[in-house]
Short mmCIF file of C-alpha atoms in Angstrom, two decimals:
data_model
loop_
_atom_site.label_atom_id
_atom_site.label_comp_id
_atom_site.label_asym_id
_atom_site.label_seq_id
_atom_site.Cartn_x
_atom_site.Cartn_y
_atom_site.Cartn_z
CA UNK A 1 43.56 -122.90 -17.44
CA UNK A 2 41.37 -119.86 -18.20
CA UNK A 3 42.12 -116.76 -16.12
CA UNK A 4 38.50 -116.72 -14.93
CA UNK A 5 39.01 -120.01 -13.06
CA UNK A 6 40.44 -119.42 -9.58
CA UNK A 7 43.15 -121.92 -8.74
CA UNK A 8 44.26 -122.32 -5.13
CA UNK A 9 48.01 -122.95 -4.72
CA UNK A 10 49.65 -126.09 -3.42
CA UNK A 11 52.95 -125.44 -1.66
CA UNK A 12 55.85 -127.88 -1.32
CA UNK A 13 58.17 -127.13 1.61
CA UNK A 14 61.67 -128.61 1.75
CA UNK A 15 62.78 -128.78 5.39
CA UNK A 16 60.97 -129.41 8.67
CA UNK A 17 63.06 -127.04 10.73
CA UNK A 18 61.81 -123.86 12.35
CA UNK A 19 61.38 -122.00 9.04
CA UNK A 20 59.52 -124.88 7.40
CA UNK A 21 57.23 -125.60 10.35
CA UNK A 22 56.35 -121.95 10.93
CA UNK A 23 55.54 -121.56 7.23
CA UNK A 24 53.31 -124.63 7.44
CA UNK A 25 51.39 -123.25 10.45
CA UNK A 26 50.77 -119.99 8.61
CA UNK A 27 49.68 -121.75 5.42
CA UNK A 28 47.28 -123.88 7.44
CA UNK A 29 45.72 -120.77 9.00
CA UNK A 30 45.46 -119.20 5.54
CA UNK A 31 43.68 -122.28 4.18
CA UNK A 32 46.46 -123.06 1.69
CA UNK A 33 47.37 -126.67 0.88
CA UNK A 34 50.97 -127.73 1.68
CA UNK A 35 53.28 -130.68 2.29
CA UNK A 36 56.67 -130.79 4.05
CA UNK A 37 59.61 -132.93 2.93
CA UNK A 38 62.35 -133.50 5.53
CA UNK A 39 65.63 -135.17 4.61
CA UNK A 40 66.23 -136.67 8.08
CA UNK A 41 64.64 -139.98 9.02
CA UNK A 42 63.68 -138.65 12.45
CA UNK A 43 63.70 -135.38 14.40
CA UNK A 44 67.06 -134.74 16.05
CA UNK A 45 66.94 -133.01 19.45
CA UNK A 46 69.99 -130.84 18.83
CA UNK A 47 70.94 -127.25 19.53
CA UNK A 48 71.02 -124.95 22.52
CA UNK A 49 69.20 -121.70 23.30
CA UNK A 50 66.94 -119.89 20.91
CA UNK A 51 65.92 -116.29 21.47
CA UNK A 52 62.60 -114.90 20.25
CA UNK A 53 62.30 -111.12 20.23
CA UNK A 54 59.51 -108.59 20.07
CA UNK A 55 59.51 -108.63 16.25
CA UNK A 56 57.80 -112.01 16.16
CA UNK A 57 55.58 -111.78 19.25
CA UNK A 58 52.53 -110.21 17.53
CA UNK A 59 52.33 -113.06 15.01
CA UNK A 60 52.83 -115.59 17.82
CA UNK A 61 49.84 -113.90 19.47
CA UNK A 62 47.83 -114.12 16.27
CA UNK A 63 48.53 -117.84 15.91
CA UNK A 64 47.62 -118.60 19.52
CA UNK A 65 51.18 -119.72 20.30
CA UNK A 66 52.25 -116.92 22.62
CA UNK A 67 51.07 -118.43 25.91
CA UNK A 68 52.56 -121.82 24.99
CA UNK A 69 55.86 -120.12 24.20
CA UNK A 70 55.87 -118.29 27.53
CA UNK A 71 55.28 -121.57 29.37
CA UNK A 72 58.58 -123.02 28.09
CA UNK A 73 60.61 -119.79 28.19
CA UNK A 74 62.15 -117.22 30.46
CA UNK A 75 62.32 -113.49 29.76
CA UNK A 76 65.72 -111.93 29.12
CA UNK A 77 65.90 -108.61 30.97
CA UNK A 78 69.57 -108.09 30.23
CA UNK A 79 72.92 -109.66 29.54
CA UNK A 80 76.27 -109.24 31.25
CA UNK A 81 79.66 -109.58 29.58
CA UNK A 82 82.56 -110.69 31.80
CA UNK A 83 86.27 -111.14 31.57
CA UNK A 84 87.56 -114.54 32.61
CA UNK A 85 88.44 -113.21 36.08
CA UNK A 86 84.73 -112.26 36.43
CA UNK A 87 85.37 -108.53 36.05
CA UNK A 88 82.26 -107.03 34.44
CA UNK A 89 82.90 -105.46 31.03
CA UNK A 90 79.36 -104.26 30.47
CA UNK A 91 75.78 -104.87 31.51
CA UNK A 92 73.20 -104.44 28.77
CA UNK A 93 69.61 -103.95 29.94
CA UNK A 94 66.64 -104.96 27.79
CA UNK A 95 63.78 -104.01 30.10
CA UNK A 96 63.00 -100.94 28.00
CA UNK A 97 62.02 -103.20 25.09
CA UNK A 98 58.92 -104.29 27.02
CA UNK A 99 57.83 -100.66 27.33
CA UNK A 100 58.69 -99.84 23.74
CA UNK A 101 57.10 -102.89 22.08
CA UNK A 102 54.86 -104.47 24.70
CA UNK A 103 56.82 -107.73 24.69
CA UNK A 104 59.81 -109.31 26.38
CA UNK A 105 62.58 -111.12 24.56
CA UNK A 106 62.11 -114.79 25.48
CA UNK A 107 64.60 -117.65 25.53
CA UNK A 108 63.96 -121.37 25.44
CA UNK A 109 65.79 -124.41 24.11
CA UNK A 110 65.78 -124.97 20.36
CA UNK A 111 64.45 -128.57 20.69
CA UNK A 112 61.54 -127.36 22.83
CA UNK A 113 60.59 -124.59 20.41
CA UNK A 114 60.83 -127.03 17.52
CA UNK A 115 58.57 -129.44 19.40
CA UNK A 116 56.05 -126.65 20.07
CA UNK A 117 55.83 -125.86 16.36
CA UNK A 118 55.69 -129.55 15.40
CA UNK A 119 52.70 -130.07 17.68
CA UNK A 120 50.73 -127.61 15.54
CA UNK A 121 51.46 -129.33 12.21
CA UNK A 122 49.50 -132.53 11.41
CA UNK A 123 51.86 -135.51 11.30
CA UNK A 124 50.52 -136.62 7.92
CA UNK A 125 51.71 -133.32 6.42
CA UNK A 126 55.37 -134.06 7.21
CA UNK A 127 57.17 -136.65 5.07
CA UNK A 128 60.36 -137.79 6.82
CA UNK A 129 63.41 -139.30 5.10
CA UNK A 130 62.59 -137.35 1.93
CA UNK A 131 65.73 -135.61 0.74
CA UNK A 132 65.06 -133.50 -2.34
CA UNK A 133 67.76 -134.28 -4.91
CA UNK A 134 66.26 -132.61 -7.98
CA UNK A 135 63.41 -130.42 -9.11
CA UNK A 136 62.00 -129.08 -12.36
CA UNK A 137 59.70 -126.13 -12.90
CA UNK A 138 57.84 -124.59 -15.78
CA UNK A 139 54.92 -122.22 -16.38
CA UNK A 140 52.43 -124.76 -15.01
CA UNK A 141 54.01 -126.40 -11.94
CA UNK A 142 57.10 -127.45 -9.99
CA UNK A 143 58.01 -131.10 -9.37
CA UNK A 144 60.51 -132.38 -6.81
CA UNK A 145 62.31 -135.72 -6.88
CA UNK A 146 63.49 -137.32 -3.64
CA UNK A 147 66.45 -139.62 -3.02
CA UNK A 148 64.11 -142.64 -2.77
CA UNK A 149 62.83 -141.98 -6.29
CA UNK A 150 59.46 -140.56 -5.27
CA UNK A 151 58.22 -137.32 -6.83
CA UNK A 152 55.66 -134.67 -5.89
CA UNK A 153 54.13 -131.80 -7.83
CA UNK A 154 52.87 -128.44 -6.62
CA UNK A 155 52.62 -124.79 -7.56
CA UNK A 156 55.35 -123.29 -5.34
CA UNK A 157 58.53 -124.80 -3.87
CA UNK A 158 59.89 -123.26 -0.66
CA UNK A 159 63.49 -124.09 0.21
CA UNK A 160 63.56 -124.00 4.03
CA UNK A 161 66.23 -126.67 4.28
CA UNK A 162 69.00 -124.88 6.16
CA UNK A 163 72.33 -123.23 5.53
CA UNK A 164 73.55 -126.03 3.25
CA UNK A 165 70.27 -126.09 1.34
CA UNK A 166 69.87 -128.69 -1.39
CA UNK A 167 67.20 -126.51 -2.96
CA UNK A 168 69.60 -123.57 -3.18
CA UNK A 169 72.37 -125.71 -4.61
CA UNK A 170 70.09 -127.21 -7.26
CA UNK A 171 68.58 -123.81 -8.12
CA UNK A 172 71.99 -122.13 -8.37
CA UNK A 173 73.32 -124.95 -10.56
CA UNK A 174 70.39 -124.46 -12.93
CA UNK A 175 70.82 -120.68 -13.00
CA UNK A 176 74.56 -121.01 -13.57
CA UNK A 177 73.95 -123.31 -16.55
CA UNK A 178 71.57 -120.68 -17.93
CA UNK A 179 74.19 -117.98 -17.34
CA UNK A 180 71.94 -115.88 -15.10
CA UNK A 181 73.36 -116.59 -11.63
CA UNK A 182 74.90 -113.40 -10.15
CA UNK A 183 78.65 -113.56 -9.70
CA UNK A 184 78.34 -112.88 -5.97
CA UNK A 185 76.29 -116.07 -5.54
CA UNK A 186 78.33 -118.08 -8.02
CA UNK A 187 81.46 -117.50 -5.93
CA UNK A 188 79.75 -117.04 -2.60
CA UNK A 189 80.76 -119.45 0.13
CA UNK A 190 79.44 -119.11 3.66
CA UNK A 191 81.79 -116.93 5.69
CA UNK A 192 82.93 -118.87 8.74
CA UNK A 193 83.85 -116.74 11.76
CA UNK A 194 83.43 -119.10 14.69
CA UNK A 195 82.93 -122.71 15.59
CA UNK A 196 80.63 -123.61 18.43
CA UNK A 197 79.96 -126.52 20.77
CA UNK A 198 76.60 -126.34 22.54
CA UNK A 199 73.96 -128.17 24.49
CA UNK A 200 71.19 -127.98 27.08
CA UNK A 201 71.63 -129.55 30.50
CA UNK A 202 69.30 -131.77 32.42
CA UNK A 203 67.71 -130.11 35.50
CA UNK A 204 70.41 -128.86 37.90
CA UNK A 205 70.36 -128.30 41.65
CA UNK A 206 69.45 -124.61 42.22
CA UNK A 207 71.49 -124.48 45.45
CA UNK A 208 74.66 -124.95 43.41
CA UNK A 209 74.03 -122.20 40.85
CA UNK A 210 73.17 -118.64 41.78
CA UNK A 211 69.88 -117.45 40.28
CA UNK A 212 69.18 -120.70 38.43
CA UNK A 213 65.57 -120.75 39.61
CA UNK A 214 64.95 -117.02 39.14
CA UNK A 215 61.92 -116.02 37.09
CA UNK A 216 64.09 -114.19 34.53
CA UNK A 217 66.85 -115.80 32.50
CA UNK A 218 70.47 -115.20 33.44
CA UNK A 219 72.19 -114.53 30.14
CA UNK A 220 75.95 -114.13 30.56
CA UNK A 221 79.00 -114.19 28.31
CA UNK A 222 82.61 -114.72 29.40
CA UNK A 223 85.42 -113.62 27.09
CA UNK A 224 88.32 -115.95 27.89
CA UNK A 225 91.95 -114.98 28.20
CA UNK A 226 92.84 -117.69 25.71
CA UNK A 227 92.77 -116.21 22.23
CA UNK A 228 89.54 -116.93 20.36
CA UNK A 229 87.66 -118.61 23.24
CA UNK A 230 84.29 -117.42 24.59
CA UNK A 231 81.57 -119.19 26.59
CA UNK A 232 78.01 -118.18 27.37
CA UNK A 233 74.77 -119.53 28.76
CA UNK A 234 71.07 -118.87 29.27
CA UNK A 235 69.09 -120.25 32.18
CA UNK A 236 65.71 -121.62 31.12
CA UNK A 237 62.72 -123.19 32.94
CA UNK A 238 63.03 -126.41 34.97
CA UNK A 239 66.46 -125.36 36.30
CA UNK A 240 68.21 -126.10 33.02
CA UNK A 241 71.00 -124.22 31.27
CA UNK A 242 71.54 -123.73 27.54
CA UNK A 243 75.29 -123.29 27.00
CA UNK A 244 77.66 -122.58 24.18
CA UNK A 245 81.44 -122.47 23.73
CA UNK A 246 82.70 -120.44 20.75
CA UNK A 247 86.10 -120.60 19.11
CA UNK A 248 87.43 -118.38 16.37
CA UNK A 249 88.22 -120.46 13.29
CA UNK A 250 91.80 -119.29 12.85
CA UNK A 251 92.62 -120.11 16.49
CA UNK A 252 91.32 -123.67 16.46
CA UNK A 253 93.31 -126.87 16.67
CA UNK A 254 93.27 -128.23 13.08
CA UNK A 255 92.11 -131.60 14.46
CA UNK A 256 88.94 -129.93 15.75
CA UNK A 257 88.46 -127.88 12.62
CA UNK A 258 88.49 -130.87 10.26
CA UNK A 259 84.99 -131.93 9.31
CA UNK A 260 83.23 -128.92 10.83
CA UNK A 261 82.66 -126.99 7.65
CA UNK A 262 79.64 -127.59 5.41
CA UNK A 263 77.62 -129.26 8.15
CA UNK A 264 74.56 -128.23 10.08
CA UNK A 265 74.05 -129.27 13.69
CA UNK A 266 75.89 -132.55 14.39
CA UNK A 267 76.67 -134.45 17.59
CA UNK A 268 80.10 -133.87 19.11
CA UNK A 269 82.29 -135.76 21.58
CA UNK A 270 82.97 -133.21 24.31
CA UNK A 271 86.18 -135.02 25.24
CA UNK A 272 87.77 -133.62 22.08
CA UNK A 273 87.93 -130.21 23.77
CA UNK A 274 91.02 -129.46 25.90
CA UNK A 275 90.58 -130.83 29.43
CA UNK A 276 91.59 -127.53 31.02
CA UNK A 277 88.54 -125.83 29.54
CA UNK A 278 86.36 -127.79 31.94
CA UNK A 279 87.63 -125.63 34.78
CA UNK A 280 86.63 -122.27 33.31
CA UNK A 281 84.39 -120.49 35.82
CA UNK A 282 80.75 -119.50 35.39
CA UNK A 283 79.31 -116.23 36.77
CA UNK A 284 76.41 -118.23 38.27
CA UNK A 285 78.98 -120.42 40.14
CA UNK A 286 80.34 -123.74 39.04
CA UNK A 287 82.47 -124.55 36.01
CA UNK A 288 81.99 -125.35 32.33
CA UNK A 289 82.66 -128.99 33.15
CA UNK A 290 79.49 -129.05 35.26
CA UNK A 291 77.45 -128.09 32.22
CA UNK A 292 79.25 -130.63 30.02
CA UNK A 293 78.70 -133.47 32.48
CA UNK A 294 75.00 -132.71 33.02
CA UNK A 295 74.17 -132.61 29.30
CA UNK A 296 73.16 -135.85 27.56
CA UNK A 297 76.05 -136.94 25.34
CA UNK A 298 73.79 -137.36 22.33
CA UNK A 299 72.54 -133.76 22.72
CA UNK A 300 75.96 -132.06 22.61
CA UNK A 301 76.28 -130.40 19.24
CA UNK A 302 78.91 -128.79 17.05
CA UNK A 303 78.09 -126.18 14.44
CA UNK A 304 79.83 -123.59 12.28
CA UNK A 305 78.78 -120.01 13.00
CA UNK A 306 78.56 -118.31 9.64
CA UNK A 307 77.12 -115.10 8.33
CA UNK A 308 76.05 -114.57 4.75
CA UNK A 309 73.09 -113.20 2.85
CA UNK A 310 72.72 -114.62 -0.65
CA UNK A 311 71.51 -112.28 -3.40
CA UNK A 312 69.33 -114.79 -5.25
CA UNK A 313 66.33 -115.96 -3.24
CA UNK A 314 63.80 -116.83 -5.95
CA UNK A 315 63.42 -117.91 -9.53
CA UNK A 316 60.32 -119.15 -11.30
CA UNK A 317 58.19 -121.01 -8.76
CA UNK A 318 61.01 -121.57 -6.27
CA UNK A 319 61.93 -119.40 -3.26
CA UNK A 320 64.43 -119.66 -0.40
CA UNK A 321 63.78 -118.65 3.20
CA UNK A 322 65.58 -118.78 6.54
CA UNK A 323 69.14 -120.10 6.62
CA UNK A 324 68.81 -121.23 3.01
CA UNK A 325 68.73 -117.53 2.02
CA UNK A 326 70.72 -116.00 4.87
CA UNK A 327 72.72 -117.49 7.73
CA UNK A 328 72.95 -115.35 10.86
CA UNK A 329 73.35 -115.70 14.62
CA UNK A 330 72.46 -119.28 15.73
CA UNK A 331 70.70 -118.24 18.96
CA UNK A 332 67.92 -116.45 17.10
CA UNK A 333 65.05 -117.71 14.90
CA UNK A 334 63.88 -114.18 14.20
CA UNK A 335 64.60 -113.95 10.47
CA UNK A 336 63.24 -117.38 9.59
CA UNK A 337 59.90 -116.48 11.19
CA UNK A 338 59.75 -113.04 9.59
CA UNK A 339 60.50 -114.60 6.19
CA UNK A 340 57.63 -117.05 6.69
CA UNK A 341 55.15 -114.35 7.69
CA UNK A 342 55.90 -112.10 4.73
CA UNK A 343 56.04 -114.95 2.21
CA UNK A 344 52.73 -116.50 3.24
CA UNK A 345 51.10 -113.05 3.17
CA UNK A 346 52.19 -112.66 -0.45
CA UNK A 347 50.98 -116.15 -1.39
CA UNK A 348 47.64 -115.57 0.33
CA UNK A 349 47.05 -112.34 -1.60
CA UNK A 350 47.36 -114.01 -5.02
CA UNK A 351 44.01 -113.86 -6.85
CA UNK A 352 44.81 -117.22 -8.46
CA UNK A 353 47.85 -119.50 -8.55
CA UNK A 354 49.05 -118.88 -12.10
CA UNK A 355 52.65 -118.33 -13.11
CA UNK A 356 52.31 -114.54 -13.35
CA UNK A 357 50.86 -114.17 -9.86
CA UNK A 358 53.36 -116.57 -8.31
CA UNK A 359 56.26 -114.66 -9.84
CA UNK A 360 54.86 -111.39 -8.51
CA UNK A 361 54.28 -112.85 -5.04
CA UNK A 362 57.85 -114.14 -4.79
CA UNK A 363 59.21 -110.85 -6.15
CA UNK A 364 57.19 -108.85 -3.61
CA UNK A 365 58.46 -111.11 -0.83
CA UNK A 366 62.06 -110.46 -1.90
CA UNK A 367 61.53 -106.72 -2.18
CA UNK A 368 60.32 -106.54 1.42
CA UNK A 369 62.59 -109.06 3.12
CA UNK A 370 65.97 -108.68 1.37
CA UNK A 371 66.65 -105.04 2.40
CA UNK A 372 65.53 -105.73 5.96
CA UNK A 373 67.71 -108.82 6.15
CA UNK A 374 70.74 -106.84 4.96
CA UNK A 375 70.03 -104.28 7.69
CA UNK A 376 69.71 -107.04 10.28
CA UNK A 377 73.02 -108.66 9.25
CA UNK A 378 75.06 -105.70 10.46
CA UNK A 379 73.78 -105.88 14.07
CA UNK A 380 74.39 -109.65 14.16
CA UNK A 381 77.95 -109.13 12.96
CA UNK A 382 78.43 -106.49 15.64
CA UNK A 383 76.95 -108.88 18.21
CA UNK A 384 79.45 -111.58 17.22
CA UNK A 385 82.30 -109.09 17.53
CA UNK A 386 81.12 -107.78 20.88
CA UNK A 387 80.55 -111.18 22.42
CA UNK A 388 83.21 -113.39 20.84
CA UNK A 389 85.86 -111.37 18.98
CA UNK A 390 89.43 -111.73 20.25
CA UNK A 391 91.64 -109.97 17.70
CA UNK A 392 93.00 -106.51 18.54
CA UNK A 393 90.46 -105.06 16.09
CA UNK A 394 87.60 -106.99 17.75
CA UNK A 395 88.72 -105.72 21.15
CA UNK A 396 88.77 -102.14 19.88
CA UNK A 397 85.33 -102.56 18.31
CA UNK A 398 83.95 -103.99 21.54
CA UNK A 399 85.33 -101.02 23.48
CA UNK A 400 83.78 -98.53 21.06
CA UNK A 401 80.37 -100.24 20.96
CA UNK A 402 80.11 -100.85 24.70
CA UNK A 403 81.86 -97.83 26.14
CA UNK A 404 81.89 -94.92 23.72
CA UNK A 405 78.77 -95.03 21.54
CA UNK A 406 76.09 -92.92 23.26
CA UNK A 407 72.87 -94.62 24.27
CA UNK A 408 70.87 -92.30 22.00
CA UNK A 409 72.69 -93.44 18.86
CA UNK A 410 72.37 -97.12 19.81
CA UNK A 411 68.63 -96.69 20.28
CA UNK A 412 68.24 -94.83 16.97
CA UNK A 413 70.14 -97.59 15.14
CA UNK A 414 67.65 -100.15 16.49
CA UNK A 415 64.54 -98.07 15.92
CA UNK A 416 63.62 -99.72 12.62
CA UNK A 417 63.97 -103.15 14.26
CA UNK A 418 61.63 -102.09 17.05
CA UNK A 419 59.02 -100.97 14.54
CA UNK A 420 59.27 -103.94 12.18
CA UNK A 421 56.79 -106.47 13.58
CA UNK A 422 54.93 -107.94 10.57
CA UNK A 423 51.72 -109.90 11.14
CA UNK A 424 49.61 -112.34 9.14
CA UNK A 425 47.20 -110.37 6.95
CA UNK A 426 44.65 -113.20 6.97
CA UNK A 427 44.15 -113.15 10.77
CA UNK A 428 42.82 -110.46 13.12
CA UNK A 429 45.58 -107.88 13.66
CA UNK A 430 47.07 -107.55 17.15
CA UNK A 431 47.14 -103.89 18.11
CA UNK A 432 50.42 -102.27 19.18
CA UNK A 433 51.05 -102.79 22.88
CA UNK A 434 54.10 -100.59 23.34
CA UNK A 435 55.00 -96.94 22.92
CA UNK A 436 56.56 -97.54 19.50
CA UNK A 437 53.84 -98.45 16.95
CA UNK A 438 54.22 -101.29 14.47
CA UNK A 439 55.25 -100.42 10.94
CA UNK A 440 51.91 -100.00 9.09
CA UNK A 441 50.97 -103.00 6.95
CA UNK A 442 49.00 -102.93 3.72
CA UNK A 443 45.50 -104.24 4.55
CA UNK A 444 44.39 -107.41 2.80
CA UNK A 445 41.53 -106.94 0.31
CA UNK A 446 41.12 -110.68 0.19
CA UNK A 447 40.72 -110.97 3.97
CA UNK A 448 38.33 -107.98 4.02
CA UNK A 449 36.19 -109.71 1.37
CA UNK A 450 36.23 -112.92 3.41
CA UNK A 451 35.07 -111.10 6.55
CA UNK A 452 32.31 -109.32 4.60
CA UNK A 453 31.06 -112.60 3.15
CA UNK A 454 31.20 -114.30 6.55
CA UNK A 455 29.21 -111.52 8.22
CA UNK A 456 26.64 -111.57 5.42
CA UNK A 457 26.19 -115.32 5.86
CA UNK A 458 25.53 -114.82 9.58
CA UNK A 459 22.94 -112.08 8.98
#
């Protein structure tokens, strides 16, 4: 195709999870053609709480999703960490974030947030029961093949298919055969620190649970006396509770551990947990068993809590985002959304969808997101240690982070996170609402040209 002919890209997205759906919504707003291919035959209502911080609120505003999100969420003004006897270890306040950024941190259930995003993607754009088992790419296009034998061709392939990404595995196999896969990715397994059982209750009786119907979410963590055991919860609208029980891998009963690795969210029989755990107390009154019993059996989930950032995110016309590129804390969707925003910005800015421009767009995406993701991994690892660690070293780290590190240094270490709030370049920019301004973004020449042409047409 001659360079003078402008070709608009067609994007193939593997995975209809949060990363894939958010990417689709952005592509739709940017006027870019896309299709989603989801390996599951139907949407599974699994998972527990999901936290959405100030970093993603401006783009939620831009997309017109902010008010919808607030309607299914509660604000987190702080979190309290307890010992099993209910002695308070530390209270962490988050109210200042509203002043600094203009937004609260919100919490809702993962199934509800997924449903919100799904409602903004046309059903015909999502192909269910389409597991990608192979793909080929060259200078002209990328073609995927699904398990049912069907194939689809586009210009860019986005692997948004989770921590055990088929796209990543296929890509890495190809790169290894070519001898260009970095050693760190060739040998890199996901690092498993904790196992987790989680769910979201049906509506509970507020009289039985202190603060259940409060406007703000109660977000508490209890560090158990039993080695490696931690439980936590978030109260959400409609008097429901998102809960999670974490166990350190090395402290687990081998019978529980078997079959947990190399699996995303899967249903779990709660009766496999020790019966005595049901009687562990909750700071809002009641016991863990109350949460277990009031959660639909089919919605109780097990998952491995792993942390890893892969080095190789893109090659040719293929790029990885979200858990496919980096697996972090399961209660947050922050990085998947930020990946989507930056990637779609780069795709939008391409003058035409040729191989050279696609390579540059994916390279530019990596240059911006990879360093930030590496920075964000350290706080998530610290968070895991603070909230769940039970070794003597974890205990010492928790004491240092919660008791000894001055507030000033904690705030300075988070300053770059407070500033990093990327927005879609192809939509009107939401001005900073807090005292800390957004990191400046490069203005879009393409969007400026569009606005100029639109205004001229109206004149």
